[in-house]
Structure formats: C-alpha cells, structure tokens
Coordinates of N, CA and C in Angstrom, one line a residue:
M1 N 0.5 12.7 -9.8 CA -0.1 12.9 -8.5 C -1.6 13.2 -8.6
H2 N -2.0 13.9 -9.7 CA -3.4 14.3 -9.9 C -4.2 13.0 -10.0
S3 N -3.7 12.0 -10.8 CA -4.5 10.8 -11.0 C -4.6 10.0 -9.7
E4 N -3.6 10.1 -8.8 CA -3.7 9.4 -7.5 C -4.9 10.0 -6.7
V5 N -5.0 11.3 -6.7 CA -6.1 11.9 -5.9 C -7.4 11.5 -6.5
D6 N -7.5 11.5 -7.9 CA -8.8 11.1 -8.5 C -9.1 9.7 -8.1
L7 N -8.1 8.8 -8.1 CA -8.4 7.4 -7.8 C -8.9 7.3 -6.3
M8 N -8.2 8.1 -5.4 CA -8.6 8.0 -4.0 C -10.1 8.5 -3.8
E9 N -10.4 9.5 -4.5 CA -11.8 10.0 -4.5 C -12.8 9.0 -5.0
R10 N -12.4 8.3 -6.1 CA -13.3 7.3 -6.7 C -13.5 6.1 -5.7
V11 N -12.4 5.7 -5.1 CA -12.5 4.6 -4.1 C -13.3 5.0 -3.0
E12 N -13.2 6.2 -2.5 CA -14.0 6.7 -1.3 C -15.4 6.8 -1.7
K13 N -15.7 7.1 -2.9 CA -17.2 7.2 -3.3 C -17.7 5.8 -3.7
G14 N -16.8 4.9 -3.9 CA -17.2 3.5 -4.3 C -17.0 3.2 -5.7
L15 N -16.2 2.2 -6.0 CA -16.0 1.8 -7.3 C -17.2 0.9 -7.8
V16 N -17.5 1.0 -9.1 CA -18.6 0.2 -9.6 C -18.1 -1.3 -9.7
V17 N -19.1 -2.2 -9.7 CA -18.8 -3.6 -9.7 C -18.0 -3.9 -11.0
G18 N -18.2 -3.2 -12.1 CA -17.6 -3.4 -13.4 C -16.1 -3.4 -13.3
V19 N -15.5 -2.8 -12.3 CA -14.1 -2.9 -12.1 C -13.6 -4.3 -11.9
V20 N -14.4 -5.2 -11.4 CA -14.1 -6.6 -11.2 C -13.9 -7.2 -12.6
E21 N -14.7 -6.9 -13.5 CA -14.6 -7.5 -14.9 C -13.3 -7.0 -15.5
T22 N -12.9 -5.8 -15.2 CA -11.6 -5.2 -15.7 C -10.4 -6.0 -15.2
L23 N -10.5 -6.4 -13.9 CA -9.5 -7.2 -13.3 C -9.4 -8.6 -13.9
R24 N -10.6 -9.1 -14.3 CA -10.7 -10.4 -14.9 C -10.0 -10.3 -16.3
T25 N -10.3 -9.3 -17.1 CA -9.8 -9.3 -18.4 C -8.4 -8.7 -18.5
R26 N -8.1 -7.6 -17.9 CA -6.8 -7.0 -18.0 C -5.8 -7.6 -17.0
G27 N -6.2 -8.0 -15.8 CA -5.4 -8.5 -14.8 C -5.2 -10.0 -14.9
G28 N -6.1 -10.7 -15.7 CA -6.1 -12.1 -15.9 C -6.5 -12.9 -14.7
L29 N -7.3 -12.3 -13.8 CA -7.7 -13.0 -12.6 C -8.8 -14.0 -12.9
T30 N -8.8 -15.1 -12.2 CA -9.9 -16.1 -12.4 C -11.1 -15.7 -11.5
D31 N -12.2 -16.2 -11.7 CA -13.4 -16.0 -10.8 C -13.0 -16.4 -9.4
E32 N -12.4 -17.5 -9.2 CA -12.1 -18.0 -7.9 C -11.2 -17.0 -7.2
E33 N -10.2 -16.5 -7.9 CA -9.3 -15.5 -7.2 C -10.1 -14.2 -6.8
I34 N -10.9 -13.8 -7.7 CA -11.8 -12.6 -7.4 C -12.6 -12.8 -6.2
F35 N -13.2 -14.0 -6.1 CA -14.1 -14.3 -5.0 C -13.3 -14.5 -3.7
Q36 N -12.1 -14.9 -3.8 CA -11.3 -15.1 -2.6 C -10.6 -13.8 -2.1
L37 N -10.3 -12.9 -3.1 CA -9.5 -11.7 -2.8 C -10.4 -10.5 -2.6
I38 N -11.5 -10.4 -3.2 CA -12.3 -9.2 -3.2 C -13.6 -9.4 -2.4
A39 N -14.5 -10.3 -2.8 CA -15.7 -10.6 -2.1 C -16.3 -11.9 -2.7
P40 N -17.2 -12.5 -1.9 CA -17.8 -13.8 -2.4 C -18.7 -13.5 -3.6
R41 N -18.9 -14.6 -4.3 CA -19.7 -14.5 -5.6 C -21.1 -13.9 -5.3
R42 N -21.7 -14.4 -4.3 CA -23.1 -13.9 -4.0 C -23.1 -12.4 -3.7
T43 N -22.1 -11.9 -3.0 CA -22.0 -10.5 -2.7 C -21.8 -9.7 -4.0
L44 N -20.9 -10.1 -4.8 CA -20.7 -9.4 -6.1 C -21.9 -9.4 -7.0
S45 N -22.5 -10.6 -7.1 CA -23.7 -10.7 -7.9 C -24.8 -9.8 -7.4
R46 N -25.0 -9.8 -6.1 CA -26.0 -8.9 -5.5 C -25.7 -7.4 -5.8
R47 N -24.5 -7.0 -5.6 CA -24.1 -5.6 -5.9 C -24.4 -5.3 -7.4
E48 N -24.0 -6.2 -8.3 CA -24.2 -6.0 -9.7 C -25.7 -5.9 -10.1
S49 N -26.5 -6.8 -9.5 CA -27.9 -6.8 -9.9 C -28.7 -5.6 -9.3
L50 N -28.2 -5.1 -8.2 CA -28.8 -3.9 -7.6 C -28.2 -2.6 -8.0
G51 N -27.1 -2.7 -8.8 CA -26.4 -1.5 -9.3 C -25.7 -0.8 -8.2
Q52 N -25.2 -1.5 -7.2 CA -24.5 -1.0 -6.1 C -23.0 -0.9 -6.4
S53 N -22.3 0.0 -5.7 CA -20.8 0.1 -5.8 C -20.2 -0.9 -4.9
L54 N -19.0 -1.2 -5.1 CA -18.2 -2.0 -4.1 C -18.2 -1.2 -2.8
S55 N -18.1 -1.9 -1.7 CA -17.8 -1.3 -0.4 C -16.4 -0.7 -0.4
R56 N -16.1 0.2 0.5 CA -14.8 0.8 0.6 C -13.7 -0.3 0.7
D57 N -14.0 -1.3 1.6 CA -13.1 -2.4 1.8 C -12.9 -3.2 0.5
E58 N -13.9 -3.5 -0.2 CA -13.9 -4.3 -1.5 C -13.1 -3.4 -2.5
A59 N -13.4 -2.1 -2.6 CA -12.7 -1.3 -3.5 C -11.2 -1.2 -3.2
D60 N -10.9 -1.1 -1.9 CA -9.4 -1.1 -1.5 C -8.8 -2.4 -2.0
K61 N -9.4 -3.5 -1.8 CA -8.9 -4.8 -2.3 C -8.7 -4.8 -3.8
A62 N -9.7 -4.3 -4.5 CA -9.6 -4.3 -6.0 C -8.5 -3.4 -6.5
V63 N -8.3 -2.3 -5.8 CA -7.2 -1.4 -6.2 C -5.9 -2.0 -5.9
R64 N -5.7 -2.7 -4.8 CA -4.5 -3.4 -4.4 C -4.1 -4.4 -5.4
I65 N -5.1 -5.2 -5.8 CA -4.9 -6.3 -6.8 C -4.5 -5.6 -8.2
A66 N -5.2 -4.6 -8.6 CA -4.9 -3.9 -9.8 C -3.4 -3.4 -9.8
R67 N -3.1 -2.8 -8.7 CA -1.8 -2.1 -8.6 C -0.7 -3.2 -8.7
V68 N -0.8 -4.3 -8.0 CA 0.2 -5.3 -8.0 C 0.3 -6.1 -9.3
T69 N -0.9 -6.4 -9.9 CA -0.8 -7.1 -11.2 C -0.2 -6.3 -12.3
A70 N -0.5 -5.0 -12.2 CA 0.1 -4.1 -13.2 C 1.6 -4.0 -13.0
R71 N 2.0 -4.0 -11.8 CA 3.4 -3.9 -11.5 C 4.1 -5.2 -11.9
A72 N 3.4 -6.3 -11.8 CA 4.0 -7.6 -12.2 C 4.2 -7.6 -13.8
Q73 N 3.1 -7.1 -14.4 CA 3.2 -7.0 -15.9 C 4.4 -6.1 -16.3
Q74 N 4.5 -5.0 -15.6 CA 5.6 -4.1 -15.9 C 7.0 -4.8 -15.7
A75 N 7.1 -5.5 -14.6 CA 8.4 -6.2 -14.2 C 8.8 -7.2 -15.3
F76 N 7.8 -7.8 -15.9 CA 8.0 -8.8 -16.9 C 7.8 -8.3 -18.3
S77 N 8.2 -7.0 -18.5 CA 8.2 -6.3 -19.8 C 6.9 -6.5 -20.5
G78 N 5.8 -6.4 -19.9 CA 4.5 -6.4 -20.6 C 4.1 -7.8 -21.1
K79 N 4.7 -8.8 -20.6 CA 4.4 -10.2 -21.0 C 3.4 -10.8 -20.0
P80 N 2.1 -10.6 -20.2 CA 1.1 -11.0 -19.2 C 1.2 -12.5 -18.8
E81 N 1.6 -13.4 -19.7 CA 1.7 -14.8 -19.4 C 2.8 -15.0 -18.4
Y82 N 3.9 -14.3 -18.5 CA 5.0 -14.5 -17.5 C 4.6 -13.9 -16.1
A83 N 3.9 -12.8 -16.2 CA 3.4 -12.2 -14.9 C 2.4 -13.1 -14.2
A84 N 1.5 -13.7 -15.0 CA 0.5 -14.6 -14.5 C 1.1 -15.8 -13.9
D85 N 2.1 -16.4 -14.5 CA 2.8 -17.6 -14.0 C 3.5 -17.2 -12.7
W86 N 4.2 -16.1 -12.7 CA 4.9 -15.7 -11.5 C 4.0 -15.4 -10.3
L87 N 2.9 -14.8 -10.6 CA 1.9 -14.4 -9.5 C 1.3 -15.7 -8.9
R88 N 1.3 -16.8 -9.6 CA 0.7 -18.0 -9.2 C 1.6 -19.1 -8.7
S89 N 2.9 -18.8 -8.7 CA 3.9 -19.8 -8.2 C 4.4 -19.4 -6.8
P90 N 4.5 -20.5 -6.0 CA 4.9 -20.2 -4.6 C 6.3 -19.6 -4.5
K91 N 6.5 -18.7 -3.6 CA 7.8 -18.1 -3.4 C 8.3 -18.3 -1.9
S92 N 9.5 -18.7 -1.8 CA 10.1 -18.9 -0.5 C 10.1 -17.6 0.4
A93 N 10.3 -16.5 -0.3 CA 10.2 -15.2 0.5 C 8.9 -14.9 1.0
L94 N 7.8 -15.6 0.5 CA 6.5 -15.4 1.0 C 6.0 -16.6 1.8
G95 N 6.9 -17.3 2.4 CA 6.6 -18.5 3.2 C 5.9 -19.6 2.3
E96 N 6.4 -19.7 1.1 CA 5.9 -20.7 0.1 C 4.4 -20.4 -0.3
R97 N 3.9 -19.2 0.0 CA 2.6 -18.8 -0.6 C 2.9 -18.2 -2.0
T98 N 1.8 -18.2 -2.8 CA 1.9 -17.5 -4.1 C 1.7 -16.0 -3.8
P99 N 2.3 -15.2 -4.7 CA 2.0 -13.8 -4.6 C 0.5 -13.5 -4.6
M100 N -0.3 -14.2 -5.4 CA -1.8 -14.0 -5.4 C -2.3 -14.2 -4.0
Q101 N -1.9 -15.3 -3.3 CA -2.4 -15.5 -1.9 C -1.9 -14.4 -1.0
A102 N -0.8 -13.8 -1.2 CA -0.3 -12.8 -0.4 C -1.1 -11.5 -0.5
L103 N -1.8 -11.4 -1.7 CA -2.6 -10.1 -1.9 C -3.8 -10.0 -1.0
K104 N -4.0 -10.9 -0.2 CA -5.2 -10.8 0.8 C -5.0 -9.7 1.8
S105 N -3.8 -9.3 2.0 CA -3.5 -8.2 2.9 C -2.6 -7.1 2.2
E106 N -2.6 -5.9 2.8 CA -1.8 -4.9 2.3 C -0.3 -5.2 2.6
S107 N 0.0 -5.8 3.7 CA 1.4 -6.1 4.1 C 1.9 -7.2 3.1
G108 N 1.0 -8.1 2.7 CA 1.4 -9.1 1.8 C 1.7 -8.5 0.4
A109 N 0.8 -7.6 0.0 CA 1.0 -6.9 -1.3 C 2.3 -6.1 -1.3
L110 N 2.7 -5.5 -0.2 CA 3.9 -4.8 -0.1 C 5.1 -5.7 -0.3
A111 N 5.0 -6.9 0.3 CA 6.1 -7.9 0.2 C 6.2 -8.4 -1.3
V112 N 5.1 -8.6 -1.9 CA 5.1 -8.9 -3.3 C 5.7 -7.8 -4.2
E113 N 5.4 -6.6 -3.9 CA 6.0 -5.5 -4.6 C 7.5 -5.4 -4.4
E114 N 7.9 -5.7 -3.2 CA 9.4 -5.7 -3.0 C 10.1 -6.8 -3.8
L115 N 9.5 -7.9 -4.0 CA 10.0 -9.0 -4.9 C 10.0 -8.5 -6.3
L116 N 9.0 -7.8 -6.7 CA 8.9 -7.3 -8.1 C 10.0 -6.2 -8.3
V117 N 10.3 -5.4 -7.3 CA 11.3 -4.4 -7.5 C 12.7 -5.1 -7.7
G118 N 12.9 -6.2 -6.9 CA 14.1 -7.0 -7.1 C 14.2 -7.5 -8.5
I119 N 13.1 -8.0 -9.1 CA 13.1 -8.5 -10.4 C 13.4 -7.4 -11.4
E120 N 12.8 -6.2 -11.2 CA 13.1 -5.1 -12.1 C 14.6 -4.6 -12.0
H121 N 15.2 -4.9 -10.9 CA 16.6 -4.5 -10.7 C 17.6 -5.7 -11.0
G122 N 17.1 -6.7 -11.7 CA 17.9 -7.8 -12.1 C 18.1 -8.9 -11.1
L123 N 17.4 -8.9 -10.0 CA 17.5 -10.0 -9.1 C 16.4 -10.9 -9.4
F124 N 16.4 -12.1 -9.0 CA 15.4 -13.1 -9.3 C 14.4 -13.3 -8.1
G125 N 13.1 -13.4 -8.5 CA 12.1 -13.5 -7.4 C 11.4 -14.8 -7.5

C-alpha cells in the first residue's frame, strides 16, 4: 500500500519524461505506440528538451500502460516475447482490437486486465 501512495504522489507531482524510455525498454513499447498512447512525438521531445515533467494526463496514461504491460508479463510467466505478441494480437473480446489499442482508455485497460486474469486462471485470452 505504501508504494501505491508514493506512486500517486509522484504522478500528481508529474513523472519525468524518462519514464517513457523505461516503457520503451522494459515494456517493449515501440515509438509509435508511445506517441499514440501517451503523447505526440513533438510534445514528448519538447518536454524532454525543456526538462519538463509529463502532464498529469500523460503520466496517468504512462502508469496505465506500465501497469497492464507488467500484468501481461506476469500472466505469461515473465516471458516478454509472449506478452508482447499477446498485447499486439486482436482479441474478439475487445471488438477485434488489440490490447495495446484498448489501452487508450482506462475502461479498455480494465477489459484487458480482465482477459489477463482469465489467462492467469487457466482460461485462454
């Protein structure tokens, strides 16, 4: 619980742009996914060059993506390549959208997490 409070405080104060690089390396996100899901290239470049933090909205999106990609890696027993493939494959339960596409909204992220819970409990997603 303590770490959740720390994370909320950091998001409210503004996450540094460097968190995007962490999503790229640890979460396996492509530049295109980052620009579609968090903020446009020019916005992120400007924030980085000026030493600005992400906006609260951008930080919320980054945390959402980190949460779900970590959950996917957990569901696939720490095999990032399986998680990456799953996140980028269309799912009928998501209206033939990919889980990555669903991450544009919190409600989409919750639907993706429900699928991952099913996978963790032996159901197929």
